[in-house]
Amino acid sequence: MSPIPVGGLVPRAIGDAAELVVRNAKIHTGDPHRPQAEALAVRAGVITVVGDDKDMAPHIGPATKVVDALGRRMVPGLNDAHLHVIRGGLNYVLELRWDGVPTLRQGLAMLREQAARTPKGQWVRVVGGWSAEQFAERRLPTVAELNAAAPDTPVFVLHLYQSAVLNRAALQAAGFRKDTPDPKGGQIVRGRDGEPTGMLLAAPSALILYSTLAKAPVLDGEHRKTSTRHFLRELNRFGLTSAIDAAGGFQNFPDNYSTVIELAEAGELSLRIAYHLFPQTPGQEIDDLARWTEMARPEDGDAWLRLNGAGENLTWAAADFENFTQPRPELTPDYEAEFEKAVRLLMENGWGFRLHATYDETIRRDLTVFEKLAAEGLFPAGNRWLFDHAETVSADSLDRIAALGGAMSVQNRLSFQGEAFLRRYGPGAAADAPPVRAMLERGLTVGGGTDATRVSTYNPWVALHWLVSGRTAGDLALRPPENRVDRQTALAMFTRAGAALTGEEDVKGVLRPGCYADLAVLSDDYFTVAEPDIAHIESLLTVTGGRIVYAAAEYEGLDEELPPVSPEWSPVAHFGGYQAIPRAGITGARQAELLGEAIAESERHRQWRARRGLTPETAIPLTDPCFVL
């Protein structure tokens, strides 16, 4: 690509010219030593200069790409500290996403259209990223509605960790009959005649939901690569440049990791991924962990793909479930013995870990194991470790976590399940779920994430809105101001804290010389946009390692070309991913205010150009000669 001509910045023939310069931006660097800037330069994937526009001239050569941010807000690339990115990528093009869809009516229309183009043998699957509370109708689809929309094509609609709705064809394809027994921890809802109705309930285990989904057809190798690349591009759309993959059920190592490994080897990842390993088979966890500790060590890999440790489960018996429509599960009274073996094995081999723990009851039991090992001098032994989720963690447990050098990763699961949590546990518990401010006040590193794709949406701005506003997707205010965070803190949770959880805080999460050139130029100024509109922000230009990996609006066409979405009938090929909706209507007074702001911004831009001799000092009158007497 030829350099973009920008007035006042004349290319100079120098040997160490930047490969990319982004100028005329309102940069939030995240660096306390220089929190604001106008421009930055990039060479070999690393930031070389951060400063004012005038500082860029010596670094621009004939081949430098110069991008004008047009006065927009730039932030460090976002880092989702808990995202099932590997599993999500393998399935992305097969899924009809209801993320952001405002009405059930629209969702059913999309489903009906998709069923008509889905070939025989394939399923229509709506898998996470939405809640009934986001719909104007405030309800799930019925089995009858799914049967009417798709009489012959199997349809599977997953709702959070709570339930799934299947049409008649999907019940048949999944093999559910009158004599099919309920799996442990799950329920097949039946009618008066004993036949399955099409509703599956997590009671409280979500394994019934995921094991049913696993019966649907999967993609082959090349399609998996295409699917993953398009999913990563979708994440880049929202300014994500890094993610910590939390592994999860039905994500086997090494089989399900081969796609991202091959993409990394080919230089085709557009998102940096630090991944975890999760033992899949109950009773075999210690053997799996022992084998993996002999095969690899955390931080093996490179800046694009690296191992970060074990988890988010170490042993299945120690894992609680997060279906807030059901009572808190009672874990087996003796899980600590095997759990201790797993933790001891990891500590002895230099492996860190992350732990899924929804409830304080689980966290307290886990901490007792850690404290026992600490008394022996074996914990944490210099290894990074953290708790995920922790909606009901207590103040005492947070003190114990801090004493043991742990960290936290919180997700906006209550954006989508907040109403169910409130009904079960009441407003007092909901106000502190999770107690983000209490975590930060203890000096804990607290990473922000989404837990996408099967629960929350992968759009990080929805999570940032939740952190700042305390409101659910259904606009219910759950968390009071004393348990919310300001915008700068929330952004740091999605940038610097995520880097710390992977040991990369020296090179990632801030925009300063020597750090990775990972950044996003935003559609709206995150720091000034109205609070409800935080969730509507997207990136217009996303750069990872100096590569433009997503470009929209004025920058369209600057990003890397991807192969077309395949297969051709893919829902993503026709609907895309997250369904961006217009902001709420604004009043006439607010329109006038915004117009005034736009005029003022235009005048500031004219003055900036005048100071540099690029336009006359006196503003040119904005008159139409047709109206001059």
XYZ file of C-alpha atoms in Angstrom:
629
model
C 0.000 0.000 0.000
C 1.338 3.431 -0.880
C 1.721 5.942 1.929
C -1.290 8.123 2.645
C -0.397 11.768 1.891
C -0.929 13.986 4.917
C -0.284 17.693 4.790
C 2.713 18.828 6.806
C 4.261 15.373 7.115
C 6.830 15.087 4.326
C 8.467 11.658 3.872
C 12.173 11.651 4.661
C 14.621 9.012 3.464
C 15.859 7.580 6.758
C 16.962 4.054 7.491
C 14.854 3.484 10.560
C 11.578 4.901 9.237
C 8.379 3.775 10.893
C 6.207 1.277 9.091
C 3.033 2.837 10.481
C 2.191 6.222 11.953
C -1.222 7.054 13.403
C -1.673 10.782 13.963
C -4.294 13.367 14.907
C -5.728 11.125 17.620
C -6.886 11.611 21.190
C -4.703 8.875 22.633
C -5.334 7.405 26.056
C -2.042 5.601 26.510
C -2.704 3.867 29.835
C 0.837 4.952 30.773
C 0.833 7.115 33.934
C 4.098 8.750 32.829
C 2.443 10.072 29.651
C -1.303 9.512 29.836
C -2.239 11.521 26.718
C -0.736 11.916 23.250
C -1.633 12.781 19.660
C 0.333 10.293 17.585
C 2.507 7.219 17.643
C 4.926 5.431 15.348
C 5.420 1.706 14.860
C 8.296 -0.375 13.548
C 8.618 -4.180 13.509
C 5.334 -4.541 15.392
C 6.500 -2.416 18.343
C 5.744 1.192 19.276
C 8.836 3.345 18.782
C 7.541 6.860 19.468
C 4.559 8.284 21.363
C 4.049 12.028 21.277
C 2.587 14.943 19.376
C 2.042 15.075 15.644
C 5.178 17.185 15.201
C 7.247 14.393 16.776
C 6.382 12.008 13.939
C 8.041 13.818 11.027
C 11.567 12.387 11.545
C 10.141 8.867 11.514
C 8.220 9.015 8.251
C 9.837 7.522 5.175
C 8.570 6.942 1.634
C 6.993 3.578 2.555
C 5.465 4.623 5.895
C 1.705 4.169 6.182
C 0.319 7.333 7.730
C -3.232 7.098 9.061
C -5.169 10.165 10.169
C -7.352 9.293 13.167
C -9.445 12.411 12.449
C -9.424 13.460 16.073
C -10.931 10.213 17.317
C -10.188 8.458 20.589
C -7.452 5.836 20.511
C -6.955 3.307 23.306
C -4.667 0.327 23.878
C -5.993 -2.819 22.224
C -8.507 -4.555 24.466
C -7.661 -7.860 26.150
C -10.508 -10.187 27.181
C -9.195 -11.994 30.249
C -11.731 -14.841 30.007
C -12.902 -15.735 26.518
C -13.491 -19.156 24.989
C -11.900 -17.934 21.783
C -10.524 -21.262 20.514
C -13.837 -23.115 20.866
C -15.725 -20.077 19.582
C -13.576 -19.889 16.473
C -14.104 -23.531 15.581
C -17.882 -23.013 15.493
C -18.387 -19.354 14.614
C -19.574 -19.680 11.012
C -22.076 -22.391 11.994
C -23.856 -20.223 14.566
C -26.750 -17.819 14.178
C -25.854 -15.078 16.643
C -28.602 -13.277 18.545
C -26.007 -11.035 20.219
C -27.479 -7.523 20.209
C -30.815 -8.519 18.654
C -33.453 -6.270 20.310
C -36.597 -8.347 19.802
C -37.513 -12.017 19.758
C -39.557 -11.279 16.655
C -36.386 -10.286 14.803
C -34.528 -13.309 16.165
C -37.244 -15.693 14.942
C -37.290 -14.012 11.523
C -33.534 -14.559 11.250
C -33.982 -18.171 12.334
C -36.754 -18.788 9.780
C -34.645 -17.338 6.965
C -31.591 -19.338 8.025
C -33.564 -22.601 8.210
C -34.617 -22.117 4.593
C -31.006 -22.015 3.390
C -29.497 -24.615 5.737
C -28.773 -27.870 3.855
C -30.197 -31.212 4.901
C -28.211 -32.797 7.722
C -27.094 -29.480 9.218
C -28.576 -27.714 12.243
C -29.550 -24.134 12.906
C -27.896 -23.318 16.224
C -28.253 -20.202 18.360
C -25.499 -20.607 20.920
C -25.182 -17.947 23.608
C -24.487 -14.249 23.671
C -28.077 -13.234 24.384
C -30.684 -13.209 27.123
C -34.464 -13.172 27.142
C -34.186 -9.955 29.146
C -32.650 -8.117 26.162
C -35.763 -8.736 24.050
C -38.690 -6.340 24.070
C -40.866 -9.424 24.649
C -38.809 -10.498 27.721
C -39.205 -14.192 26.981
C -37.680 -17.237 25.305
C -38.943 -18.668 22.034
C -41.430 -21.485 22.427
C -41.048 -24.943 20.951
C -44.102 -24.225 18.792
C -42.420 -21.130 17.365
C -39.298 -23.108 16.508
C -41.386 -25.841 14.857
C -43.235 -23.227 12.790
C -40.015 -21.468 11.765
C -38.205 -24.702 10.852
C -40.508 -27.705 10.489
C -37.817 -29.986 9.029
C -34.429 -28.487 9.960
C -33.047 -29.226 13.454
C -32.953 -26.077 15.594
C -31.056 -25.788 18.891
C -31.378 -22.558 20.892
C -29.145 -22.280 23.964
C -30.131 -19.833 26.709
C -27.230 -19.085 29.034
C -26.238 -21.917 31.398
C -29.914 -22.473 32.103
C -31.773 -24.170 29.288
C -32.079 -25.041 25.642
C -35.092 -25.111 23.331
C -35.172 -27.715 20.546
C -37.664 -28.125 17.762
C -39.149 -31.467 16.769
C -36.457 -32.152 14.159
C -33.657 -31.451 16.653
C -35.154 -33.838 19.240
C -35.109 -36.533 16.606
C -31.584 -35.695 15.406
C -30.274 -35.703 18.998
C -31.934 -39.052 19.746
C -34.237 -37.892 22.556
C -37.138 -40.307 23.005
C -39.682 -41.256 25.617
C -37.302 -43.794 27.148
C -34.214 -41.514 27.161
C -33.129 -41.124 30.797
C -32.289 -37.761 32.324
C -28.510 -37.305 32.571
C -26.991 -36.513 35.941
C -27.528 -32.866 36.775
C -29.882 -32.274 33.830
C -33.564 -32.625 32.991
C -35.389 -33.488 29.794
C -38.778 -31.797 30.177
C -41.612 -34.170 29.231
C -45.284 -33.782 28.432
C -48.202 -35.679 29.920
C -47.498 -38.552 27.542
C -43.872 -38.815 28.722
C -42.469 -37.618 25.396
C -39.741 -34.892 25.428
C -41.284 -31.481 24.809
C -38.163 -29.800 23.417
C -37.010 -28.096 26.629
C -33.743 -29.113 28.300
C -32.881 -27.763 31.749
C -29.554 -27.480 33.532
C -30.387 -28.790 37.001
C -27.896 -27.334 37.745
C -25.223 -28.799 35.439
C -25.022 -27.401 31.911
C -23.493 -30.649 30.598
C -26.896 -31.738 29.242
C -26.929 -28.610 27.095
C -23.385 -28.897 25.794
C -23.494 -32.669 25.232
C -26.622 -32.175 23.109
C -24.983 -29.435 21.083
C -21.983 -31.729 20.558
C -24.244 -34.038 18.515
C -24.527 -31.444 15.753
C -22.237 -31.652 12.703
C -18.833 -29.964 12.942
C -16.528 -28.314 10.413
C -13.566 -29.917 8.701
C -10.010 -28.614 8.947
C -9.971 -25.910 6.256
C -13.417 -24.641 7.206
C -12.253 -24.481 10.823
C -9.401 -22.206 9.797
C -11.723 -19.924 7.850
C -14.216 -19.900 10.719
C -11.524 -19.014 13.254
C -10.073 -16.232 11.117
C -13.496 -14.668 10.691
C -14.196 -14.948 14.405
C -10.922 -13.224 15.207
C -11.808 -10.488 12.701
C -15.157 -10.108 14.470
C -13.323 -9.667 17.776
C -10.990 -7.136 16.125
C -14.139 -5.250 15.101
C -14.563 -4.280 18.754
C -10.934 -3.356 19.348
C -9.814 -6.668 20.820
C -6.170 -7.474 20.137
C -5.596 -10.102 22.860
C -7.541 -12.745 24.730
C -6.860 -15.323 27.404
C -8.525 -18.548 26.375
C -10.126 -20.202 29.394
C -10.417 -23.618 27.709
C -13.652 -25.337 28.774
C -15.692 -28.443 28.272
C -15.441 -30.243 24.933
C -12.118 -28.524 24.156
C -9.573 -31.310 24.015
C -5.831 -30.785 23.888
C -4.124 -31.030 21.487
C -6.861 -31.862 18.925
C -9.015 -28.754 19.297
C -5.967 -26.497 19.505
C -4.526 -27.542 16.149
C -6.372 -24.842 14.182
C -4.949 -21.888 16.117
C -1.522 -23.542 16.139
C -1.578 -23.843 12.341
C -2.803 -20.257 11.945
C -0.064 -19.035 14.288
C 2.584 -20.899 12.306
C 1.291 -19.303 9.099
C 1.248 -15.805 10.653
C -2.528 -15.587 10.199
C -3.679 -14.855 13.746
C -5.017 -11.318 14.162
C -5.479 -11.694 17.927
C -2.891 -12.692 20.512
C -4.005 -15.776 22.441
C -2.730 -17.069 25.771
C -4.376 -20.431 26.354
C -5.093 -22.788 29.234
C -5.415 -26.583 29.371
C -8.510 -28.122 30.961
C -8.685 -31.850 31.840
C -11.769 -33.213 30.075
C -12.361 -36.644 31.605
C -13.521 -37.037 35.239
C -11.199 -39.421 37.070
C -8.373 -38.831 34.603
C -7.476 -35.255 35.544
C -4.219 -35.976 37.394
C -2.955 -38.180 34.561
C -3.743 -35.462 31.998
C -2.032 -32.754 34.019
C 1.024 -34.941 34.620
C 1.333 -35.648 30.903
C 0.993 -31.974 29.980
C 3.594 -30.821 32.497
C 6.060 -33.138 30.762
C 5.137 -31.789 27.313
C 5.238 -28.030 27.873
C 5.764 -25.164 30.277
C 3.754 -21.964 30.730
C 4.928 -19.163 28.447
C 5.996 -21.666 25.805
C 5.156 -20.138 22.444
C 5.529 -16.571 21.242
C 3.839 -13.178 21.360
C 0.887 -14.476 19.329
C 0.163 -17.881 20.862
C 1.429 -19.017 24.250
C 0.575 -21.446 27.011
C -0.534 -19.701 30.215
C -1.195 -22.653 32.537
C -3.966 -25.041 33.582
C -7.690 -24.511 34.194
C -10.314 -23.243 34.385
C -11.047 -26.643 35.957
C -8.343 -28.745 37.553
C -10.661 -31.496 38.768
C -14.313 -31.830 37.844
C -15.441 -32.534 41.398
C -14.189 -29.103 42.528
C -16.228 -27.181 39.932
C -19.480 -25.482 40.869
C -22.151 -24.428 38.374
C -23.552 -21.001 37.612
C -27.203 -21.563 36.757
C -28.759 -18.918 38.987
C -32.272 -20.213 38.344
C -31.280 -23.259 40.406
C -30.059 -23.534 44.012
C -26.330 -23.414 44.634
C -24.926 -26.897 43.998
C -23.544 -28.851 46.929
C -20.134 -30.227 45.972
C -18.943 -33.602 47.191
C -17.604 -33.445 50.771
C -14.231 -34.937 49.909
C -13.136 -33.331 46.625
C -10.130 -31.725 48.320
C -7.964 -34.855 48.205
C -7.769 -35.049 44.395
C -7.817 -31.269 44.083
C -4.765 -31.019 46.337
C -2.930 -33.575 44.199
C -3.621 -31.479 41.102
C -2.446 -28.212 42.678
C 0.637 -29.836 44.196
C 1.577 -31.337 40.810
C 1.256 -27.958 39.107
C 3.275 -26.114 41.746
C 6.077 -28.667 41.611
C 6.312 -28.265 37.851
C 6.127 -24.482 37.635
C 2.590 -24.271 36.280
C 0.137 -21.523 37.164
C -3.612 -21.966 36.862
C -7.016 -20.326 36.849
C -10.044 -21.685 38.702
C -13.728 -21.495 37.875
C -15.497 -20.670 41.157
C -18.877 -18.992 41.252
C -19.658 -19.217 44.961
C -17.765 -18.262 48.107
C -18.464 -21.725 49.547
C -16.264 -23.212 46.802
C -13.626 -20.515 47.085
C -13.220 -21.022 50.838
C -12.639 -24.749 50.395
C -10.088 -24.173 47.643
C -8.235 -21.593 49.736
C -7.892 -24.057 52.593
C -6.012 -26.369 50.239
C -3.775 -23.536 49.055
C -3.008 -22.466 52.620
C -2.042 -26.014 53.524
C 0.433 -26.099 50.632
C 1.684 -22.608 51.497
C 2.515 -23.814 55.001
C 4.764 -26.399 53.335
C 6.410 -23.699 51.207
C 4.855 -25.075 48.006
C 2.328 -22.363 47.176
C 2.297 -20.283 45.079
C 5.995 -20.941 44.431
C 6.267 -17.956 42.080
C 3.431 -19.163 39.848
C 0.539 -16.997 38.679
C -2.904 -18.123 39.808
C -6.376 -16.616 39.900
C -10.038 -17.183 40.566
C -12.590 -16.639 37.792
C -16.164 -15.351 38.235
C -16.452 -15.173 42.066
C -19.895 -13.568 42.092
C -20.419 -14.243 45.823
C -16.838 -14.128 47.137
C -16.656 -12.760 50.682
C -14.410 -10.059 52.137
C -12.612 -12.680 54.233
C -11.894 -14.796 51.151
C -10.563 -11.760 49.297
C -8.164 -11.127 52.179
C -6.979 -14.731 51.981
C -6.536 -14.491 48.190
C -4.482 -11.330 48.579
C -2.330 -12.938 51.266
C -1.549 -15.819 48.903
C -0.627 -13.560 45.979
C -3.653 -14.462 43.875
C -5.550 -12.455 41.289
C -9.119 -12.243 40.003
C -10.896 -12.295 36.666
C -14.478 -11.055 36.564
C -16.975 -11.284 33.725
C -20.293 -9.620 32.985
C -22.297 -12.815 33.345
C -24.847 -10.841 35.359
C -25.471 -8.599 32.350
C -27.392 -11.617 31.110
C -28.311 -13.458 34.311
C -28.746 -10.555 36.716
C -32.517 -10.839 36.957
C -32.289 -14.543 37.815
C -29.598 -13.851 40.423
C -31.736 -11.102 41.980
C -34.778 -13.350 42.240
C -32.829 -16.085 43.991
C -30.438 -14.162 46.247
C -32.069 -10.751 46.704
C -30.931 -7.154 46.124
C -28.229 -7.167 48.807
C -26.308 -10.039 47.249
C -26.933 -8.717 43.734
C -25.417 -5.354 44.674
C -22.083 -7.061 45.401
C -22.015 -9.647 42.630
C -19.126 -9.659 42.136
C -17.551 -7.188 44.614
C -15.268 -5.522 42.078
C -14.420 -2.474 44.175
C -13.530 -4.619 47.189
C -11.149 -6.631 45.002
C -9.436 -3.511 43.711
C -9.215 -1.921 47.161
C -7.120 -4.902 48.310
C -4.633 -4.296 45.535
C -5.622 -7.422 43.625
C -5.073 -7.579 39.886
C -8.597 -7.801 38.451
C -8.894 -8.706 34.783
C -12.075 -7.945 32.860
C -13.638 -10.470 30.518
C -16.870 -11.705 28.964
C -16.973 -15.529 29.312
C -18.210 -15.568 25.714
C -19.398 -17.202 23.574
C -21.974 -19.515 25.181
C -23.129 -17.162 27.922
C -22.294 -13.502 27.435
C -21.662 -11.855 24.127
C -18.078 -11.436 22.995
C -18.601 -7.675 22.579
C -16.304 -6.232 25.285
C -18.101 -2.869 25.303
C -21.185 -4.553 26.741
C -18.974 -5.746 29.608
C -17.382 -2.315 30.012
C -20.846 -0.763 30.148
C -21.791 -3.251 32.883
C -18.679 -2.422 34.915
C -19.361 1.304 34.697
C -23.169 1.386 34.954
C -24.045 -1.705 36.999
C -26.933 -2.373 34.591
C -28.010 -5.615 32.933
C -28.806 -6.162 29.257
C -32.427 -5.646 30.286
C -31.459 -2.227 31.762
C -31.989 -3.298 35.363
C -29.701 -1.426 37.781
C -28.187 -4.104 40.029
C -24.925 -2.735 41.382
C -24.965 0.593 43.270
C -22.331 3.303 42.657
C -20.147 2.016 45.506
C -19.611 -1.248 43.598
C -19.065 0.292 40.182
C -15.820 1.552 38.707
C -14.979 4.627 36.672
C -14.300 4.386 32.968
C -10.538 4.573 33.250
C -10.453 1.754 35.818
C -12.772 -0.406 33.713
C -10.574 0.107 30.657
C -7.474 -0.804 32.662
C -9.204 -4.065 33.643
C -9.553 -4.821 29.915
C -5.980 -3.826 29.031
C -3.233 -3.654 31.669
C -4.769 -6.200 34.057
C -5.204 -8.795 31.331
C -1.551 -8.366 30.388
C -0.544 -8.896 34.020
C -2.488 -12.171 34.150
C -0.232 -13.543 31.410
C 3.001 -11.999 32.684
C 3.148 -9.543 29.769
C 2.567 -6.270 31.607
C 5.936 -4.921 30.421
C 5.025 -5.206 26.742
C 1.230 -5.113 26.496
C -1.766 -3.157 27.742
C -0.292 0.347 27.425
C 0.799 2.530 24.511
C 4.426 3.475 25.128
C 7.728 2.907 23.321
C 8.864 -0.705 23.517
C 5.347 -2.142 23.861
C 3.449 -4.130 21.255
C 1.696 -1.930 18.711
C -1.787 -3.094 19.714
C -4.374 -0.323 19.529
C -7.901 0.646 18.565
C -9.313 3.868 17.106
C -12.896 4.050 18.365
C -16.156 5.052 16.752
C -17.010 7.176 19.807
C -15.003 8.666 22.633
C -15.315 6.118 25.430
C -14.506 8.744 28.058
C -17.212 11.244 27.056
C -19.965 9.315 25.305
C -23.248 9.019 27.207
C -23.134 6.049 29.591
C -25.831 3.995 27.808
C -23.897 4.362 24.557
C -20.718 2.712 25.851
C -22.234 -0.603 24.756
C -22.562 0.724 21.189
C -18.874 1.551 20.697
C -16.942 -0.283 17.993
C -13.460 0.072 16.629
C -12.954 1.738 13.274
C -9.282 0.813 13.066
C -7.695 -2.050 15.007
C -3.956 -2.671 14.879
C -2.274 -5.768 16.313
C 1.492 -5.956 16.201
C 1.588 -3.070 13.747
C -0.775 -4.868 11.340
C -4.103 -3.268 10.482
C -6.394 -6.194 11.258
C -9.738 -4.386 11.110
C -10.778 -1.238 9.253
C -14.178 0.385 8.792
C -15.694 3.742 7.802
C -12.982 6.010 6.330
C -10.401 3.248 6.778
C -12.293 0.523 4.963
C -9.983 -1.574 2.794
C -6.818 -0.946 4.819
C -7.094 -4.257 6.663
C -5.915 -7.663 5.517
C -8.113 -9.568 3.098
C -9.770 -12.730 4.402
C -11.048 -15.677 2.403
C -14.843 -15.595 1.959
C -16.993 -17.035 4.725
C -17.577 -20.699 4.076
C -19.700 -22.723 3.809
C -21.803 -20.403 1.641
C -24.978 -21.059 3.659
C -23.299 -19.947 6.902
C -25.430 -17.613 9.041
C -22.400 -15.338 9.335
C -22.247 -14.979 5.552
C -25.762 -13.531 5.575
C -26.253 -11.849 8.954
C -22.726 -11.240 10.229
C -22.030 -11.645 13.929
C -22.999 -9.127 16.607
C -26.126 -7.253 15.540
C -25.338 -3.589 16.151
C -28.496 -1.607 16.780
C -28.997 2.183 16.622
C -28.629 4.078 19.836
C -31.709 5.146 21.728
C -33.393 8.195 20.226
C -32.133 11.565 21.382
C -34.190 14.631 22.225
C -34.219 17.781 20.146
C -32.296 19.570 22.874
C -29.657 16.856 22.891
C -29.487 17.038 19.075
C -28.809 20.766 19.295
C -26.173 20.123 21.947
C -24.467 17.533 19.755
C -24.587 19.899 16.777
C -22.940 22.594 18.896
C -20.241 20.128 19.939
C -19.649 19.199 16.292
C -19.321 22.868 15.291
C -16.871 23.498 18.141
C -14.864 20.432 17.166
C -14.746 21.678 13.569
C -13.459 25.078 14.709
C -10.754 23.452 16.875
C -9.669 21.393 13.878
C -9.492 24.574 11.710
C -7.389 26.323 14.358
C -5.053 23.306 14.540
C -4.517 23.495 10.766
C -4.036 27.268 10.878
C -1.280 26.978 13.487
C 0.596 24.680 11.113
C 0.142 26.951 8.102
C -2.191 24.529 6.372
C -5.156 26.931 6.144
C -5.672 30.747 6.401
C -5.646 32.233 9.897
C -9.051 33.827 9.288
C -11.928 31.432 8.902
C -13.510 31.447 5.451
C -17.137 32.611 5.753
C -19.531 29.737 5.239
C -21.899 31.535 2.846
C -23.733 30.386 -0.230
C -23.225 32.770 -3.171
C -26.814 32.178 -4.183
C -27.894 34.097 -1.104
C -25.415 36.988 -1.339
C -27.173 40.271 -2.238
